[in-house]
Short mmCIF file of C-alpha atoms and ligand atoms in Angstrom, two decimals:
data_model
loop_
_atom_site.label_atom_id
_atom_site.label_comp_id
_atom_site.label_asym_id
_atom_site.label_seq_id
_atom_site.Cartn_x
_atom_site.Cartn_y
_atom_site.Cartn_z
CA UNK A 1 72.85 128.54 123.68
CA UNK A 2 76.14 128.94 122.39
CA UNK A 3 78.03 127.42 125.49
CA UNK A 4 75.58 124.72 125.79
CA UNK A 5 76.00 123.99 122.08
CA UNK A 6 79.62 123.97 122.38
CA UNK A 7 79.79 121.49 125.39
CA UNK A 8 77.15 119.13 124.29
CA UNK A 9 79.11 119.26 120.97
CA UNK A 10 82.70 118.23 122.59
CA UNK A 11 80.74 115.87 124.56
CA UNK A 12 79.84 114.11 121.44
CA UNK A 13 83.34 114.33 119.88
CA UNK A 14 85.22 113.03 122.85
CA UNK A 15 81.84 109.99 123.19
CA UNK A 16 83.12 109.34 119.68
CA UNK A 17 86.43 108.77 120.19
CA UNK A 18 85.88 106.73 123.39
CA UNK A 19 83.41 104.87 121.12
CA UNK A 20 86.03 104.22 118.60
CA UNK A 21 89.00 103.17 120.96
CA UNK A 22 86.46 100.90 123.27
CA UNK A 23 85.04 99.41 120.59
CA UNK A 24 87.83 99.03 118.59
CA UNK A 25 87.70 95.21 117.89
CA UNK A 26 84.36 96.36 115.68
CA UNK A 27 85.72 99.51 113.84
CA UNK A 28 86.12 97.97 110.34
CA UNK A 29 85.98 100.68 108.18
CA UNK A 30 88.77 104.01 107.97
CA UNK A 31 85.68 105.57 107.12
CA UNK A 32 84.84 105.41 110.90
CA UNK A 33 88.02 106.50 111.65
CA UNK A 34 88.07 109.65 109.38
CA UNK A 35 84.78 110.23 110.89
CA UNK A 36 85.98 110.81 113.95
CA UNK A 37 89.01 112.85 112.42
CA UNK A 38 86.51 115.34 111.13
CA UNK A 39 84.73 115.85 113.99
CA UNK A 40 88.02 116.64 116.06
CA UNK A 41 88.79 118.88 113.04
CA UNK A 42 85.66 120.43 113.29
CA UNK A 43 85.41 121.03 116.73
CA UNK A 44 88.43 123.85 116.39
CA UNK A 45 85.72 125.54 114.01
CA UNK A 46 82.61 125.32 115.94
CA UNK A 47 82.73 128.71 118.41
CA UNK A 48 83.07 130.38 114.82
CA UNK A 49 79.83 128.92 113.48
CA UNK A 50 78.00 128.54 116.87
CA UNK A 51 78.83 132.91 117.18
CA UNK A 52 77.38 132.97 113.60
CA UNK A 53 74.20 130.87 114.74
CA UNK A 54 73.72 132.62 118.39
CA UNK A 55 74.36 135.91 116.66
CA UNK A 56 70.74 136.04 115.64
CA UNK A 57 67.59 136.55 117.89
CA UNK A 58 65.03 135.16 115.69
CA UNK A 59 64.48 131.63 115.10
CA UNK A 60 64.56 132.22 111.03
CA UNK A 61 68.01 133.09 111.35
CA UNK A 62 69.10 130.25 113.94
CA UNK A 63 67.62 128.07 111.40
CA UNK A 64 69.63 129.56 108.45
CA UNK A 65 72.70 128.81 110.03
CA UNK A 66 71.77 125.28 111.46
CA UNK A 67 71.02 124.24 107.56
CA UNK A 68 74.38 125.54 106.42
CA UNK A 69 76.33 123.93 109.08
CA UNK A 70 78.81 121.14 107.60
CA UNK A 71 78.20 117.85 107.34
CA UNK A 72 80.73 116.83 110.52
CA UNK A 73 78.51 119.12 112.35
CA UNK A 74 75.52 116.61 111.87
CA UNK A 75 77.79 113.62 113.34
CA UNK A 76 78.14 116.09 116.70
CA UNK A 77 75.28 114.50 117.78
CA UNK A 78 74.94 112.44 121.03
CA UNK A 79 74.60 109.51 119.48
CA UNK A 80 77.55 106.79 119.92
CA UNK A 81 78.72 105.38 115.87
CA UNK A 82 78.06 101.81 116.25
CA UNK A 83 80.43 100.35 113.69
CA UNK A 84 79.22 96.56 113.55
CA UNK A 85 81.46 94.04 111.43
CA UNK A 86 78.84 94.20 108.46
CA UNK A 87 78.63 91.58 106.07
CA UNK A 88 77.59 91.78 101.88
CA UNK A 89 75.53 90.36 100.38
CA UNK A 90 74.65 89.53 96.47
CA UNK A 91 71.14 90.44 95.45
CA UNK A 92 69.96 90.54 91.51
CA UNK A 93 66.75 91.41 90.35
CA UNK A 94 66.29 88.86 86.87
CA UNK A 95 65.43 90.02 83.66
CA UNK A 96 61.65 90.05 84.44
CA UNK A 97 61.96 92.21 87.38
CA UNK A 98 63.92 94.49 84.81
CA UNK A 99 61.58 94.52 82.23
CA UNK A 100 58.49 94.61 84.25
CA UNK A 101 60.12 98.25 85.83
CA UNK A 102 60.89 96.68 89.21
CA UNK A 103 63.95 97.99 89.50
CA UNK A 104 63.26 101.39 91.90
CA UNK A 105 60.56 99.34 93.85
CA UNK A 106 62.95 96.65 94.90
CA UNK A 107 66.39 99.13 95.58
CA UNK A 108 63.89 101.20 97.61
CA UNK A 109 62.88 98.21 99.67
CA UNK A 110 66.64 97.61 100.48
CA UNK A 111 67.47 101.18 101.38
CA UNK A 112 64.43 101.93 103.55
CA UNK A 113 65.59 99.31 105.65
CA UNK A 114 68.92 100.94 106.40
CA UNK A 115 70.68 98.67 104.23
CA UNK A 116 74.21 100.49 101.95
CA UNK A 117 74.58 99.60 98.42
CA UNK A 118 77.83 98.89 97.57
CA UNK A 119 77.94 98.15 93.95
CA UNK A 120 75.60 98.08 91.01
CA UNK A 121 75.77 97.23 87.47
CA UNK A 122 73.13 96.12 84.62
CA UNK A 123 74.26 92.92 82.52
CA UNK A 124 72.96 90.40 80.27
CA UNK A 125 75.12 87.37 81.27
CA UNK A 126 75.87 84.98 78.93
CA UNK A 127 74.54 81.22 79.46
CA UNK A 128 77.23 79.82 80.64
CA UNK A 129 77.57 82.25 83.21
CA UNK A 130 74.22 81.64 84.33
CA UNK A 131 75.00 77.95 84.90
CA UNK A 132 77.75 79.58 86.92
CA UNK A 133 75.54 81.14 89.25
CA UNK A 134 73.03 78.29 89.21
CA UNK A 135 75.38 75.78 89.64
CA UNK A 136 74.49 74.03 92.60
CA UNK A 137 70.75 73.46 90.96
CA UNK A 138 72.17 71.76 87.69
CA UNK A 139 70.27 68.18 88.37
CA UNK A 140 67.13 69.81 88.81
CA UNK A 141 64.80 69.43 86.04
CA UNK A 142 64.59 73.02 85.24
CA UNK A 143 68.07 73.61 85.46
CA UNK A 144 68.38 74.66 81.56
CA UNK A 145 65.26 76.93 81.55
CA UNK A 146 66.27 78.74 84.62
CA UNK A 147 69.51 79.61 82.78
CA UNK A 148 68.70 80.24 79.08
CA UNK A 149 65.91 82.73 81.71
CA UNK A 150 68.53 84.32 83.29
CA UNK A 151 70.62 85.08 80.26
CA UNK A 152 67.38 86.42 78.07
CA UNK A 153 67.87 89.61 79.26
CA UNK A 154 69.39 92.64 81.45
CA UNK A 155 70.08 91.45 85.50
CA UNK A 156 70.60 93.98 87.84
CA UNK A 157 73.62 92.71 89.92
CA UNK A 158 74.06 94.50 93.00
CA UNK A 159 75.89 94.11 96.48
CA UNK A 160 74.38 95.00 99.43
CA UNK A 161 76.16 95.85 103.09
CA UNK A 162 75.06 95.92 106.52
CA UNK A 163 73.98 93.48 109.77
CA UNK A 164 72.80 90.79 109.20
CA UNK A 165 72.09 91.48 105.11
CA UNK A 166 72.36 88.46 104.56
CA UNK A 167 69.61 86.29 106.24
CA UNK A 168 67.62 89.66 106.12
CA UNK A 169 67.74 90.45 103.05
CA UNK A 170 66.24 86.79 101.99
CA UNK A 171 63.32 87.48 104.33
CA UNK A 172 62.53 91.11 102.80
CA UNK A 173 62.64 88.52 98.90
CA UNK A 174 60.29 86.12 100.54
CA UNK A 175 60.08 82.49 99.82
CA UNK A 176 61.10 81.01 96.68
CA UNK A 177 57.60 80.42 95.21
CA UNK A 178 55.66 83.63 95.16
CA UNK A 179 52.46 81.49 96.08
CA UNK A 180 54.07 81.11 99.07
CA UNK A 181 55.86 84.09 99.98
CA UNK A 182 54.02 86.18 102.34
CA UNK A 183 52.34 89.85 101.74
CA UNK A 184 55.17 92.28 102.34
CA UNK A 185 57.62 90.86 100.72
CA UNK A 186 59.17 91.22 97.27
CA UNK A 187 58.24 88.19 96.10
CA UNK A 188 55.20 88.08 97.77
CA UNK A 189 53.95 91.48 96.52
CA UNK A 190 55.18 91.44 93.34
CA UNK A 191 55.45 88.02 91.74
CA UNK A 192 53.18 84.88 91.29
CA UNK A 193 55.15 81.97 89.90
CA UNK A 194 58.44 80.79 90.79
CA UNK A 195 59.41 80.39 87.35
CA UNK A 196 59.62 84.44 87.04
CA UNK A 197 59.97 85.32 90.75
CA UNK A 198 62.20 89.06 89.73
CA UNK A 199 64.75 88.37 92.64
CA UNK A 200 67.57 86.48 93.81
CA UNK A 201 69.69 86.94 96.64
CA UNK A 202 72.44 85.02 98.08
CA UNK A 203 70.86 82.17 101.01
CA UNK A 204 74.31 82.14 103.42
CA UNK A 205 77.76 83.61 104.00
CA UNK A 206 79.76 81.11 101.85
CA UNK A 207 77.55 81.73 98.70
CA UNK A 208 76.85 85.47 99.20
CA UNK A 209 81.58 85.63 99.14
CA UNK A 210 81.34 83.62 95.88
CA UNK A 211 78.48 85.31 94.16
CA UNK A 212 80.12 88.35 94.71
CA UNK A 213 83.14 87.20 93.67
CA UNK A 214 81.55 85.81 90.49
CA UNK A 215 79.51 88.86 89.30
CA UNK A 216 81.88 91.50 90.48
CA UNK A 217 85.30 92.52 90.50
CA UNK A 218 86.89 93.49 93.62
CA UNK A 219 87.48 97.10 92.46
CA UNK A 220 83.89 97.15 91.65
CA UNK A 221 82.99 97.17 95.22
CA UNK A 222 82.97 100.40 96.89
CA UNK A 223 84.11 101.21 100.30
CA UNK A 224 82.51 104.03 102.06
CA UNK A 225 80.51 105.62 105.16
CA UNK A 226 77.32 106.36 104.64
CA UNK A 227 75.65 109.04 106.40
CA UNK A 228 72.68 107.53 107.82
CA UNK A 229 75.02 104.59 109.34
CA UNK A 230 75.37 106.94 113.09
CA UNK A 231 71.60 106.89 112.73
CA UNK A 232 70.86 103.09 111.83
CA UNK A 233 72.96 101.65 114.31
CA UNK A 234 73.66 101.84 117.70
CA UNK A 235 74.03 100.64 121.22
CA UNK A 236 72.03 102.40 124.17
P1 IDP B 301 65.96 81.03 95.73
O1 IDP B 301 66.03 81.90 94.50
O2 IDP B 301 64.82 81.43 96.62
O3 IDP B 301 67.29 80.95 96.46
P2 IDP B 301 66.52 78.35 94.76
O4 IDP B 301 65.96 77.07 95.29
O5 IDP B 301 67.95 78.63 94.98
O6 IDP B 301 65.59 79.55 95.28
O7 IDP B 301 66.23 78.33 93.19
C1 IDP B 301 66.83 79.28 92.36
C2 IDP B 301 65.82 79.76 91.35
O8 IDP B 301 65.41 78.65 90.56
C3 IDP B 301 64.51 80.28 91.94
O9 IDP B 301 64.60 81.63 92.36
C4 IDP B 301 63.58 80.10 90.80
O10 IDP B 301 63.75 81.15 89.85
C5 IDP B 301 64.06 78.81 90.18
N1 IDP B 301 63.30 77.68 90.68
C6 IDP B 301 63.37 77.12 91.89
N2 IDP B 301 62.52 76.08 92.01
C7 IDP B 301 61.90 75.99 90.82
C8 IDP B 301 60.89 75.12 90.32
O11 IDP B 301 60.40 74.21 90.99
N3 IDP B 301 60.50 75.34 89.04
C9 IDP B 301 61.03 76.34 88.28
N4 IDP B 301 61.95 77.16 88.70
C10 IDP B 301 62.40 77.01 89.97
MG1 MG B 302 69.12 80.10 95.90
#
């Protein structure tokens, strides 16, 4: 067990490394980088820990020692990290998702799909920085009572990461007017006129860069790995 362990375990630190120098053009984050650090680092350690696991004959105590092995041991899996240039987008539930307690419904719907929030804040924006965000809808007729809407009341701005967010993460909103947004979606499930449809996100990669830009500051964003990532993505 032990030997087999070890191996399969090198196996996976050397396929990560390979991973990260062949597919170099993708890795984007250091993140990925210190991932494969810490495994290197860790494989030094693992005879230590595998002893401590193969040590015991019953399968209680194997157990025991698989649950307190370290996180880097959980990356020694054979699994290649598939670091994929990921893109952000901006996503805000309005103040009637807020109010109406939408808030863990919709966040869950994002992070069951795999997707990494990267920032997250509750404001009540003023008017005029609603007609900032709306501002390529100021002829439309309902220009003014979209944004005295959006400033009645808490938003929760967010930014979400990861492929293809963008288009994606319109399709898990639905279509603009609830009526017409199908079962399954956000909007669809949980909304029925488009004049209080809880959501917005950002509809392409040139307004999802200035809607971030607009609701957050850059050292609001956070950079990091998250530790489903090796298990969300990958190439077989
Ligand atoms: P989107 O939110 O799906 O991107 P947009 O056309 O960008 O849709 O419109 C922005 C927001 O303006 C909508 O989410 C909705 O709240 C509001 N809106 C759009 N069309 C109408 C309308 O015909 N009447 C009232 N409000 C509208
Ligand atoms: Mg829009």
């Amino acid at each position: 067990m032990s030997s087999h362990f070890y191996k399969s375990a090198s196996r996976a630190a050397r396929s990560l490394l390979s991973s990260a120098s062949k597919h170099r053009h993708h890795v984007v984050s250091e993140g990925r980088t210190a991932m494969a650090a810490a495994t290197v680092s860790y494989k030094g350690k693992l005879p230590a820990l595998v002893s401590f696991c193969d040590s015991s004959t019953t399968s209680n105590k194997w157990i025991t020692g698989a649950l307190a092995l370290p996180a880097a041991a959980y990356m020694l899996q054979d699994q290649e990290a598939y670091a994929a240039q990921m893109e952000r987008t901006f996503i805000a539930i309005k103040p009637d998702g807020v109010q109406r307690g939408l808030i863990s419904e919709i966040i869950h719907r994002f992070e069951r799909k795999g997707f990494k929030l990267v920032a997250i804040k509750l404001v009540v924006p003023s008017k005029s920085f609603a007609g900032k965000h709306y501002h390529d809808l100021k002829d439309r007729p309902f220009y003014n009572g979209l944004c005295n809407f959006l400033s009645s009341g808490p938003v929760l701005a967010m930014v979400w990461e990861g492929e293809g967010v963008i288009t994606y993460g319109r399709k898990l909103i639905g279509a603009t007017d609830p009526q017409k947004s199908e079962p399954g979606t956000i909007r669809g499930d949980l909304a029925i006129v488009v004049g209080r449809n809880i959501i917005h996100g950002s509809d392409g990669p040139e307004t999802a860069k200035n809607e971030i830009s607009l609701w957050f500051k850059p050292e609001e964003l956070t950079n990091y790995t998250s530790n489903q990532e090796k298990w969300a993505y990958g190439v077989n």
